[in-house]
Each structure stands twice: as structure tokens, then as C-alpha cells.
XYZ file of C-alpha atoms in Angstrom:
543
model
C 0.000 0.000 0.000
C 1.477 3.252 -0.813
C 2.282 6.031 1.536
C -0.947 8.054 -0.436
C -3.134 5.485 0.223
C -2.397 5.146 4.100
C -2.845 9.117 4.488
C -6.338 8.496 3.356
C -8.775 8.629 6.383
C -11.259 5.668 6.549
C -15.030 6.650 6.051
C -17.231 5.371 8.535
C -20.751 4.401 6.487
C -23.446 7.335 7.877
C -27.248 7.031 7.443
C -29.135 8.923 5.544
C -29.475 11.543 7.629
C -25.350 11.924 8.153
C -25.309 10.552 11.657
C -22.971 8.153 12.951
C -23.410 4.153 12.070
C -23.641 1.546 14.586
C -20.390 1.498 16.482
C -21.549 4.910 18.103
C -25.328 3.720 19.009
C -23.666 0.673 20.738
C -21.102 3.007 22.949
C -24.483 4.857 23.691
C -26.307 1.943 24.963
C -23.005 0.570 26.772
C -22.925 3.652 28.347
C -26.837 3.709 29.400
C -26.494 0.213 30.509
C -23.118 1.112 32.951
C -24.898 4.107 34.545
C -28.031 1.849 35.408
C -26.064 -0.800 36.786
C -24.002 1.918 38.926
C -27.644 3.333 39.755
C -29.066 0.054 41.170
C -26.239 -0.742 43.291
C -26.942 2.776 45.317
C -30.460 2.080 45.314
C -30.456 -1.409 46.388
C -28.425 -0.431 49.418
C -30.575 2.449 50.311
C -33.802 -0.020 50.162
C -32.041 -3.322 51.272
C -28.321 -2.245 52.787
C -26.297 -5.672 52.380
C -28.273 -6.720 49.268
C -25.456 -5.453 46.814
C -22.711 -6.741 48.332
C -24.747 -10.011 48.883
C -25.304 -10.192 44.888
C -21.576 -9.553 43.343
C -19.434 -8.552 46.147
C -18.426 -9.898 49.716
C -21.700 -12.183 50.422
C -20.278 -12.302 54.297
C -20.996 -8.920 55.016
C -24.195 -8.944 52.656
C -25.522 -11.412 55.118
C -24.481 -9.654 57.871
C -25.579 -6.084 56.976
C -28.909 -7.939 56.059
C -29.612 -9.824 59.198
C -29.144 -6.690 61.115
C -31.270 -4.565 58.935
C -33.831 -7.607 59.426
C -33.726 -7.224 62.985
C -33.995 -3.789 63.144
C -37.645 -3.668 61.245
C -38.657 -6.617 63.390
C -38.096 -4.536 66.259
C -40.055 -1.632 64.855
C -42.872 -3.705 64.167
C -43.282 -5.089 67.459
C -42.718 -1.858 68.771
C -45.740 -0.642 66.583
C -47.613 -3.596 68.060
C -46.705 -2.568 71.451
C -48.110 1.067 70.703
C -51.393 -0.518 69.016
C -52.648 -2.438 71.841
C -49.875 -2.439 74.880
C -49.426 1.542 74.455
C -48.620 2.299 78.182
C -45.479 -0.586 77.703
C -44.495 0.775 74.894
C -44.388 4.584 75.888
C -42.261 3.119 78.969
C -40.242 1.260 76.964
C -39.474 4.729 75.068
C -39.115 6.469 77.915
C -36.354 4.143 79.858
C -33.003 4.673 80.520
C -31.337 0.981 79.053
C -33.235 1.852 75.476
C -31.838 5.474 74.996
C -28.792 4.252 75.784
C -28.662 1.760 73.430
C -30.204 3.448 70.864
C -27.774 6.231 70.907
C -24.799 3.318 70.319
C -26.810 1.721 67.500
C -27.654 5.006 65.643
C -23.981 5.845 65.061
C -23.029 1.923 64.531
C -26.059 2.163 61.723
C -25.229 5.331 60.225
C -21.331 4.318 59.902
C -22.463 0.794 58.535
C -24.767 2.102 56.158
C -21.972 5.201 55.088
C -19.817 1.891 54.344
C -22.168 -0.107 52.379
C -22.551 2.787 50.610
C -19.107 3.599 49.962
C -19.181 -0.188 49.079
C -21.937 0.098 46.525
C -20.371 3.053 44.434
C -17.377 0.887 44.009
C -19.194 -2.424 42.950
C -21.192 -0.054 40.376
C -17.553 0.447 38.480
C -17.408 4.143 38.583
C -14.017 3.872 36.331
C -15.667 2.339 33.520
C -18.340 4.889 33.166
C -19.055 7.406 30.652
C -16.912 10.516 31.722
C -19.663 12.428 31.243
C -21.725 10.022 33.807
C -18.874 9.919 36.519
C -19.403 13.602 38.189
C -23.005 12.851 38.950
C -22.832 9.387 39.858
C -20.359 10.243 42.489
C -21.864 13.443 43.958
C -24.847 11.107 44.596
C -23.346 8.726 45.948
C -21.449 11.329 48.478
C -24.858 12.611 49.000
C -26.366 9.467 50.206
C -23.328 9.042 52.729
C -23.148 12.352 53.780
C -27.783 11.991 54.554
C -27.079 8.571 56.390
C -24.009 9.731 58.140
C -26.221 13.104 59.585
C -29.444 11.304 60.058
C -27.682 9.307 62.021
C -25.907 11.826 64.212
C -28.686 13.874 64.588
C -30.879 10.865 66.292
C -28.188 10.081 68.463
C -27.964 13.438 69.597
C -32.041 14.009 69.545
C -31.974 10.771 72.015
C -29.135 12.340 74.394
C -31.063 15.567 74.578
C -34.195 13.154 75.690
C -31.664 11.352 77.798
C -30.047 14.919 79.292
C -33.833 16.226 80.162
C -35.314 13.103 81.661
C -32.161 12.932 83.696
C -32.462 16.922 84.911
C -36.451 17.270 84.924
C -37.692 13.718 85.705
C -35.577 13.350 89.406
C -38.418 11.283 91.070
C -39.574 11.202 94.667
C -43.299 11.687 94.348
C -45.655 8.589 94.856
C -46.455 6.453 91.853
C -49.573 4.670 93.240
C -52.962 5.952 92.524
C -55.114 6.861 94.827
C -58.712 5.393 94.731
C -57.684 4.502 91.032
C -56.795 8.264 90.450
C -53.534 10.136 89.651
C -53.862 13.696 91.621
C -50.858 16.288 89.949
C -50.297 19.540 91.221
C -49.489 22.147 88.259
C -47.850 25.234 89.559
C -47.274 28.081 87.588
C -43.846 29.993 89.086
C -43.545 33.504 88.746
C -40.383 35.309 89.905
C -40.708 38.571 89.071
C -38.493 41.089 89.509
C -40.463 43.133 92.571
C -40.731 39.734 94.067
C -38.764 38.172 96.919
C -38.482 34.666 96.287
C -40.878 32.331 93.817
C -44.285 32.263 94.072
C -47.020 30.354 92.429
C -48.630 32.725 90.343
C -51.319 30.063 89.599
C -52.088 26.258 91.174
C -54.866 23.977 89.773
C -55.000 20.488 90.630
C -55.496 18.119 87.942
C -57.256 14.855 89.170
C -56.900 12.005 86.370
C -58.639 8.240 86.034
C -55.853 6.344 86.703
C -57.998 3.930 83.724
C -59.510 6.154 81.205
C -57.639 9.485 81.886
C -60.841 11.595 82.229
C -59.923 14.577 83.827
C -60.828 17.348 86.217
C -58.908 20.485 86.992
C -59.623 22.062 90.479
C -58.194 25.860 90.244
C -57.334 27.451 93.434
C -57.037 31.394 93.709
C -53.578 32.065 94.808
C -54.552 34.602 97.532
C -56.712 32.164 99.532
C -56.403 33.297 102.705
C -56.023 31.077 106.336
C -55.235 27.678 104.371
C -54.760 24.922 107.072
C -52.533 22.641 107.200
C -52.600 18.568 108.596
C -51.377 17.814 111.419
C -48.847 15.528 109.712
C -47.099 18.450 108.251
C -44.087 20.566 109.847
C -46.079 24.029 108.715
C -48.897 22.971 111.606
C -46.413 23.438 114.033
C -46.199 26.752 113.124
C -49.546 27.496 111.550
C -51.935 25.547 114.045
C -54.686 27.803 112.870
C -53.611 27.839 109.325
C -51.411 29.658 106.908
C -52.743 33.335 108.662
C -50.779 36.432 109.265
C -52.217 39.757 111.314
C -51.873 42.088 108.222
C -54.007 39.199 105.997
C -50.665 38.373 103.898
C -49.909 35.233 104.515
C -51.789 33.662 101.052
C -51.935 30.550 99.651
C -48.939 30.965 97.069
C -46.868 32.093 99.855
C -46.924 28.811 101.555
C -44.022 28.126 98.767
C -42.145 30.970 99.505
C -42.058 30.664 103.265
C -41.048 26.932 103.165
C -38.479 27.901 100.457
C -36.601 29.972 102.961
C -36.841 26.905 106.043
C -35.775 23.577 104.401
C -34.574 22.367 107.592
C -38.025 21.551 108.532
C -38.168 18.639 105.048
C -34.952 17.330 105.602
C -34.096 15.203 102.258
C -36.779 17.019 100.046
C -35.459 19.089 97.198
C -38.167 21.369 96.862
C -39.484 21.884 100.042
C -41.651 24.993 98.628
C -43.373 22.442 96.652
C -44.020 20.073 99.281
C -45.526 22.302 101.745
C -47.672 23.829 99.127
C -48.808 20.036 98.117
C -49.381 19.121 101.906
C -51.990 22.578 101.948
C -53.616 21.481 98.661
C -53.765 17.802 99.946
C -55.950 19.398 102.636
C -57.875 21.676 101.036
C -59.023 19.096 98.824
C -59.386 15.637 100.334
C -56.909 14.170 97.423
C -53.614 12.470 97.989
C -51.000 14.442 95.661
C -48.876 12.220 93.258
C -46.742 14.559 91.575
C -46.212 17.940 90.978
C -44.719 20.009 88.313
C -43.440 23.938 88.549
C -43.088 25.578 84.945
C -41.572 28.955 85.079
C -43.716 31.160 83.941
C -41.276 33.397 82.319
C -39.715 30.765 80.428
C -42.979 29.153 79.837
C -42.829 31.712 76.656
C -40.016 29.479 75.089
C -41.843 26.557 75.555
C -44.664 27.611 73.288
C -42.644 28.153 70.717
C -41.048 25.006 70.554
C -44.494 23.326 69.990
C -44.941 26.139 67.390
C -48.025 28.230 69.157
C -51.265 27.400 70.229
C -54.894 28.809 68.695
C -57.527 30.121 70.961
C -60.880 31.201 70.479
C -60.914 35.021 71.974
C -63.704 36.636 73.099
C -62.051 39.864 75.117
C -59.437 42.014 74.231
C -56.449 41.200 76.635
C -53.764 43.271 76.947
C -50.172 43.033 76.284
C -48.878 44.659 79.466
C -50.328 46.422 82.220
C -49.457 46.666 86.195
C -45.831 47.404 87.100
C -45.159 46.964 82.935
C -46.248 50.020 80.420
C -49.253 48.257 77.781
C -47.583 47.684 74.287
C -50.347 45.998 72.997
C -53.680 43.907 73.014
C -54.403 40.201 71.984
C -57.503 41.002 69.999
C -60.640 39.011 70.173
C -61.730 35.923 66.991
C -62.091 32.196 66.686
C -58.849 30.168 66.454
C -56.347 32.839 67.121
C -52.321 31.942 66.719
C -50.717 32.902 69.396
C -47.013 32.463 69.719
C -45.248 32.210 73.456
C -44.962 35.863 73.940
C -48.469 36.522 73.428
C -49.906 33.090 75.084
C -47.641 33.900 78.225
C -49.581 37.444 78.404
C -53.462 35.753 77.645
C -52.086 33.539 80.415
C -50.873 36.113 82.963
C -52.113 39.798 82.216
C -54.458 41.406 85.152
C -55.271 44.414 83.514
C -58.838 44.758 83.392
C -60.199 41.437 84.624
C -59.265 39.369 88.264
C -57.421 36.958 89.279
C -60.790 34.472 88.858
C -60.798 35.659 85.341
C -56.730 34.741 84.255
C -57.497 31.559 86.278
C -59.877 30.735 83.178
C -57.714 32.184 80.403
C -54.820 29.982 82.547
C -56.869 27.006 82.162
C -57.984 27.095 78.352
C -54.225 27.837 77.514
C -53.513 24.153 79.414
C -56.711 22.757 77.261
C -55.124 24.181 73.820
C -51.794 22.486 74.487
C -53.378 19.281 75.561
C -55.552 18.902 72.631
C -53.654 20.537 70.400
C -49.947 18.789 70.982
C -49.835 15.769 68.789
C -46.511 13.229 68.878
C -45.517 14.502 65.190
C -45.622 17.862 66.277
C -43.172 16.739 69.724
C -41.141 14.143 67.729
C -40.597 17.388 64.615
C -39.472 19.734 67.373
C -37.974 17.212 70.219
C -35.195 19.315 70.980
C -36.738 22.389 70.640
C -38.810 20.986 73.444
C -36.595 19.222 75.522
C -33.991 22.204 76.049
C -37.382 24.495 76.653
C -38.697 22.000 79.563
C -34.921 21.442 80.930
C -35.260 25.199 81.215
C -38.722 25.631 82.908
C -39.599 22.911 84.645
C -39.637 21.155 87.537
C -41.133 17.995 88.743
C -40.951 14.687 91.151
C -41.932 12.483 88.441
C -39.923 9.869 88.085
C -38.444 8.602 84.960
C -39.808 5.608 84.912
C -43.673 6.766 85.333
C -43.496 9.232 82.645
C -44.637 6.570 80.025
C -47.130 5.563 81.907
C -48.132 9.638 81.923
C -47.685 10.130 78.578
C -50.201 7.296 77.913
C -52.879 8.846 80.527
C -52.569 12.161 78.670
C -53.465 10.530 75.392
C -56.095 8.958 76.691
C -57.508 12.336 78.427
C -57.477 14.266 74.870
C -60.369 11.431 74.229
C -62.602 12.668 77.084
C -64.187 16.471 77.981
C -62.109 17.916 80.617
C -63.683 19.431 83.846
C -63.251 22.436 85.558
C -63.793 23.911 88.566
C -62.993 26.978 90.348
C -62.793 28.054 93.726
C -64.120 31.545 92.978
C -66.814 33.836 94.417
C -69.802 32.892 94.687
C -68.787 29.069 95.511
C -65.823 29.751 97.618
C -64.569 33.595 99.024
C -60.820 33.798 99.531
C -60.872 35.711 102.041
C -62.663 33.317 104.194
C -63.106 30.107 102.338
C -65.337 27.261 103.607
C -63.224 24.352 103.582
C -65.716 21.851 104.454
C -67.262 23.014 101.348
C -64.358 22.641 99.237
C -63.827 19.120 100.338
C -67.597 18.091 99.012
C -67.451 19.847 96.318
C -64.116 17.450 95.153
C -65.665 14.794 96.547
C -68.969 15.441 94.359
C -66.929 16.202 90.807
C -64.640 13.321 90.953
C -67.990 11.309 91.890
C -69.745 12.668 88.686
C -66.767 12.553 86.735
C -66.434 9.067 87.755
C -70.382 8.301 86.786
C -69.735 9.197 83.304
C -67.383 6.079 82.721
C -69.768 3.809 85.343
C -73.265 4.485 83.610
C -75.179 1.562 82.267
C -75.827 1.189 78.301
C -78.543 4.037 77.117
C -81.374 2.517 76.319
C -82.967 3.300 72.933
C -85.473 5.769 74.147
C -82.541 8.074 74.469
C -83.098 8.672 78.093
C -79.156 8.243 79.204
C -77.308 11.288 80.482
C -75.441 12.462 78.300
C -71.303 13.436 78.585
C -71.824 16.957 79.759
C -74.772 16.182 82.287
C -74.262 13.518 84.533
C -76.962 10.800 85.833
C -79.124 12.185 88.805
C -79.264 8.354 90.274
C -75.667 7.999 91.162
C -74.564 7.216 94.432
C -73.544 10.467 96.065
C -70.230 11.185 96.819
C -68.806 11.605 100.498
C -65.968 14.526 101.415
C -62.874 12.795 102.485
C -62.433 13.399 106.267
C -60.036 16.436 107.378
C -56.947 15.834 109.093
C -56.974 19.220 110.730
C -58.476 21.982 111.229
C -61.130 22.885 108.404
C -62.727 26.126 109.474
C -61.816 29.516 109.088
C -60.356 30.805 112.193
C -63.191 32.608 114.530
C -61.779 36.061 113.912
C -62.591 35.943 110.176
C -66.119 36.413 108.594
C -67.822 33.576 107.678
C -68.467 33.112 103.896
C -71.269 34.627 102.274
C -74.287 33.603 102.649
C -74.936 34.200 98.788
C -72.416 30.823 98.114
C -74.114 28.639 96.089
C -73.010 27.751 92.337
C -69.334 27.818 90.466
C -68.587 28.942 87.378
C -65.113 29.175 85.832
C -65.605 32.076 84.476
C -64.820 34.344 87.874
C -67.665 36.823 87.405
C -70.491 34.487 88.932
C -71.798 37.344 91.078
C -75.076 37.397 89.226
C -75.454 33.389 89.166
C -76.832 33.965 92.126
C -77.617 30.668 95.010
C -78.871 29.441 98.007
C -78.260 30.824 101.665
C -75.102 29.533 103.530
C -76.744 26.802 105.231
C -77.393 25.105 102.427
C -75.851 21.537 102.360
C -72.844 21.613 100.171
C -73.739 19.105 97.725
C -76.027 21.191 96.790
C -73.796 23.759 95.552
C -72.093 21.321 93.824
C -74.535 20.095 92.075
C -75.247 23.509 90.761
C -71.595 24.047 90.035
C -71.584 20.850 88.251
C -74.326 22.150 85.654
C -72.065 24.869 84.771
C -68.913 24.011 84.554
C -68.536 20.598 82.920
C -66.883 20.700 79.779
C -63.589 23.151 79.574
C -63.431 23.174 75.555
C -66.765 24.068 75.578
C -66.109 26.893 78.370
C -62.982 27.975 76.514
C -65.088 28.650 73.029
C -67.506 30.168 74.738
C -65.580 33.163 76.788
């Protein structure tokens, strides 16, 4: 062949339309077919981690990789089992010590296994004999899927140690786990250390009485400046309040009980809040109800804690103001139907005094508890778990003890399935300024009783003839006042209450509700209190 003819380039045999012949379709396809392969590896391990390496690479760490990926959805569904019909097990299987533990170890171990497989996968796709054009991407997805599994990872370990860090600082223990006539009695305290304040006070205290079985609920608000509170004669405050909690001047109150045991923990050796026990001891009396638990939230952090959960929505019937007292007004919470409010503005519906009582921010108090309650559902808590858990490390205080608050968790789930009652201790029912104790006592005793009926009445028979959920059945068994352990009149210097005492409403502004004389037995004023105040949604809507 002659040097002319070699010089010659070789014609490659087009189609018609002048593209390229064969050999460049078939580089196309190989290409195609390489990137798909590389493709399936990555998305075999993300479905089935192990499966890859079980199919062309090393089969022992296939198996492996796949036995523990096995195990891990088999515990997942019997942990879904658990939360379908053993839900109380399975909240205090969540909520132990051994599991976050572990799960903190195994989230890393995971995520690095998984990061590996990965790693693993992009290699057994062949990256080198891919398309150059196909190499970039292929890679930067593969990084991608490392990088997501590798900070998934990290970020549940450290979503579990903030659960871990909070349940360890919050949850100390030291109250009493059994229930009481099958109920669970909590204290809620609302702490407000204000800056013209010495010490804490309790700028509000309800006690929430819950079905140790079905979780229906009933809230018992107390007015904070309930005066001459008496104490048992168990407690170390008799000793020094034999006549009750009373001062010359008419200052010693009701939240003061936590300040003044505050500032003499000698007398509770061994407690760590003694504030809160000597203000559970007074409550215990006032009502008739062994205490359980209590929990203190700080009212000025209590803002931060609302916006963790994201807000709550209120129906608003009054303006409320933004402000007011020692504190200039900067602006008002108007009125509407399911109104955002974030934590600044829910801590002021909550709190502000400016033109209402305290009867009347005892009510907006107790609809803000409702709202989180009902509103609160565990995607919103699990979406914002750290948010949360730093906020209640922050605000709150409790003797719950780790190990119960499962078994909580589950008896607030089953109280957003039930109306919650209310009652308040507020003029007309009871005065402050010289409550009727006995009266108190039956009028607990006569709400748990009806709450109680609700759960107890027969079937409804078809002519419709039941009571229904918001009135209960007139043929229950009344309910007797537990016994007092103390004194349980006012002291013979003060007034005695009002003879116009006769029906409770939450709303603080019963004066015009009107009643019976003060002789009148005081079942009978709670049976008219019960007509009024069953339902606290219902209440709530209708301010």
C-alpha cells in the first residue's frame, strides 16, 4: 500500500441523515447500561443495605448487613404492636433509661455501617468504567447518600441524648407512683419570679385529678390569695400554723406557703423542693386528694416553651392586653375564633391582670392548658424534640420519676379522648378571704364522683333517656368529702363566707349566678356548680 493510500482517512458508512453508524449507538447503549447498573447498586443499598454486596461482592458482610437490617424492622414492628394495643409498655419502653442508651450506640453503629455499604456500593457499580460524562453525577450522589445517612444518624443520636439529658435533669423522682382510689392527683404550679418579688411564688395552682384507667380529667383551680389555708397535722407548717397559713396584716396567702417553706428547708430534711411540698401538703388538705406529683413551669420561660411546639390557637372573646401593672401596655391580643398565638403573646393571655381578676386569668390559665393538651400531637413533639426538651430542661420542675413518665404520657393521650372538667374556687362558691373548707372538700368529693359516673353508667337505652357526657346521671350514688386531718374552718376572727355561696362557674364573674343561703348543704352547691362548669373546651369557646 502506498504512503498516499495510508494518508487516506477511513469513512465510517453514515445514514441517511449523516449521523454516525452503529459502532456509536452501541457506545451509547453501553454507556446507558453502565450508569443503570451503577444506579441500582446505590439504590439497592438504600432499600435493602447488604443486598449489593450479597449479589456480586463480599456475600459475608451482605448477610451480615442484612440480618441486622432484618432485625432492626422486626423490632419496629413489634414496637408498633406494642403502641397498638400495649401503648402504656411501649411509651415506657421509650421512655427508659437501658433503650436510649442503646439506641444512641446503635444510631452511630447504623449510620457508619450504612456510610460503608454505601461507599461499598459506588465501588461495585464500576465508577471507572463509566461514561466521563456520567462519573461527576454518579459520584456526587453517591457522596450525597453518605453524607444523609451519616447526619441522620448523628442527629438521632444526639435528639436521644437531649431526651436522655432532660429526663435525667427534669424527671428526678420522689413523688408517689400509686394511685389513689384509682386516680392520679398532679399539682401544676405556675412559678412567677418577678423582679419586685422576693423569692418564687405560684402565680397560679390547679390540681389536675386524672382516672388512673380512662384518663378523664378534672382540673380544680385554686385562687392564689386564699387566705387562712390549714394545714394537717402531719405536716411541719402545723407546728407553726396551728390555725392555718394566717398572718395579722391578711398576707400570709396561699402561694406564699411556697415561699415561706423555700426559705426553712430544715423543717423537710431530704426534700429538694421543700416549697413544693408544703404547698402540696396545703392542697392535699384543702381538697381531700392524695397528691402524686407535681410540676413547677416557670412562667417566664414558659414563653419558650410555646414556641417550641410552634403556638397554640384560641378562640378570643375579650381584648387582653399586652402589658399592664408594674409593665407600660404595648399591645392587646384582639378578640376571633382560632387565634395563633405564639409564646410571647400566650404567656400574656395567660398572665395579664389588667382589666379582669385573678378568677378571670385563672380561666384564660386554664384554656391555655386545654389548647396544648388537645392541640400537641406526637408529630408535632417528635418534629421539634429538641426544641422541646432544652425548653422544659429550662422551665420545669417535677418529682416524676423517669420511669412513670410513660405511663403519663399514655394517661394524657387517653384524656385528649374525654371532655375535661373544671372547677374553680371563685366567688360565689368559695370567698378567699374566708373560704369554707368543708365546702371545698364536698365539692371534690362530688366532681370526681360525677366525673367518675360518666365512665360507670349503664348502656342508654334506645329511648334516648341516658345522660349524656356533659350532664351527669341524677341516680348515682352520692359522693362523700374525704375526712379532714386538721383543722377545716376559718379561724373565729374571720367572717364567715357569704351567705350568697351557692353555684361555680369558671368564668370568675359568677356574682349574678346567684344561690342558696349559707346553710345550704354543700352538695347542693355542687350540684349547681356541676351544671355549669362541665366541659372546659366548651367553656374555653364560649368566653
Amino acid at each position: 500500500m502506498t504512503d498516499r493510500a495510508r494518508s487516506q482517512p477511513s469513512r465510517v458508512p453514515t445514514t441517511p441523515s449523516g449521523a454516525a453508524a452503529g459502532p456509536s449507538r452501541a457506545a451509547a447503549a453501553e454507556a446507558r447500561v453502565k450508569l443503570r447498573r451503577g444506579l441500582t447498586c446505590l439504590g439497592m443499598t438504600l432499600v435493602l443495605p447488604g443486598s449489593v454486596q450479597l449479589a456480586t461482592g463480599n456475600r459475608a458482610v451482605g448477610r451480615i448487613a442484612l440480618r441486622v437490617w432484618g432485625v432492626l424492622w422486626g423490632l419496629a414492628g413489634v414496637l408498633a404492636l406494642l403502641l397498638v394495643f400495649q401503648r402504656e409498655l411501649a411509651l415506657r419502653v421509650l421512655t427508659s433509661g437501658w433503650l436510649s442508651s442503646f439506641a444512641q450506640v446503635a444510631l452511630v453503629v447504623v449510620g457508619v455501617g450504612w456510610a460503608f455499604l454505601f461507599l461499598d456500593a459506588w465501588r461495585l457499580g464500576r465508577p471507572g468504567e463509566l461514561a466521563r460524562q456520567h462519573r461527576p453525577g454518579y459520584a456526587l450522589l453517591s457522596l450525597a447518600l453518605v453524607i444523609t445517612v451519616l447526619s441522620g444518624s448523628i442527629g438521632g443520636a444526639r435528639a436521644v441524648s437531649a431526651q436522655q439529658d432532660v429526663m435525667g435533669h427534669v424527671f428526678a423522682g420522689g413523688g408517689e407512683t400509686e394511685a389513689d382510689h384509682g386516680r392520679i392527683n398532679v399539682l401544676l404550679l405556675g412559678g412567677d419570679a418577678g423582679a419586685n418579688r422576693v423569692g418564687l411564688r405560684p402565680d397560679s395552682i390547679t390540681l389536675a385529678s386524672i382516672d388512673a384507667d380512662t384518663g378523664r380529667t378534672v382540673l380544680f383551680s385554686l385562687p392564689r390569695n386564699m387566705e387562712d389555708v390549714p394545714f394537717p397535722e402531719t405536716s411541719p407548717m402545723y407546728e407553726h400554723f396551728p390555725d392555718g397559713f394566717t398572718c395579722e396584716d391578711n398576707g400570709c396567702m396561699l402561694n406564699g406557703i411556697y415561699t415561706w417553706a423555700s426559705e426553712h428547708p430544715e423543717l423537710w430534711p431530704g426534700v429538694a423542693d421543700p416549697g413544693a411540698q408544703a404547698t402540696k401538703e396545703a392542697v392535699e388538705h384543702l381538697t381531700g386528694l392524695k397528691i402524686n406529683y407535681y410540676a413547677m413551669v416557670d412562667l417566664q420561660g414558659f414563653e419558650s416553651l410555646i414556641d417550641a411546639v410552634g403556638g397554640i390557637n384560641l378562640d378570643i372573646t375579650k381584648r387582653v392586653p399586652i402589658g399592664g401593672g408594674s409593665s407600660p401596655i404595648t399591645g392587646w391580643i384582639e378578640p376571633g375564633e382560632n387565634v395563633h398565638l405564639d409564646g410571647h403573646d400566650a404567656l400574656w393571655f395567660a398572665r395579664s391582670r389588667e382589666g379582669s381578676n385573678d378568677f378571670e386569668r385563672m380561666e384564660r390559665q386554664k384554656c391555655v392548658m386545654n389548647a396544648m393538651l388537645n392541640q400537641l400531637d406526637p408529630v408535632t413533639v417528635l418534629a421539634r424534640f429538641q426544641q422541646i426538651s432544652q425548653a422544659g430542661k429550662q422551665i420545669m420542675a417535677t418529682d416524676v420519676p423517669r420511669s412513670e413518665t410513660g405511663a403519663l404520657v399514655d394517661l394524657a393521650l387517653k384524656a385528649r379522648e374525654h371532655k375535661i372538667g373544671s372547677v374553680s374556687f371563685v366567688p360565689p362558691l368559695i370567698y378567699p378571704g374566708s373560704p369554707d373548707f368543708a365546702k371545698m372538700r364536698q365539692v371534690v368529693a362530688d366532681e370526681i364522683a360525677a366525673s367518675e359516673a360518666k365512665d360507670n353508667a349503664p348502656t342508654p337505652e334506645p329511648s334516648g333517656n341516658a345522660p349524656s357526657d356533659t350532664e351527669p346521671s341524677d341516680t348515682r350514688p352520692p359522693a362523700t368529702a374525704a375526712p379532714p386531718t386538721g383543722p377545716s374552718a376559718p379561724p373565729a376572727s374571720r367572717p364567715p363566707a357569704s351567705p350568697t355561696a351557692g353555684a361555680s362557674t369558671t368564668s370568675g364573674a359568677g356574682e349574678g349566678s346567684g344561690g342558696s343561703g349559707g346553710g345550704r348543704p354543700s352538695g347542693g352547691a355542687s350540684t349547681e356548680a356541676r351544671t355549669q362548669v362541665e366541659d372546659l373546651g366548651s367553656l374555653c369557646r364560649a368566653r
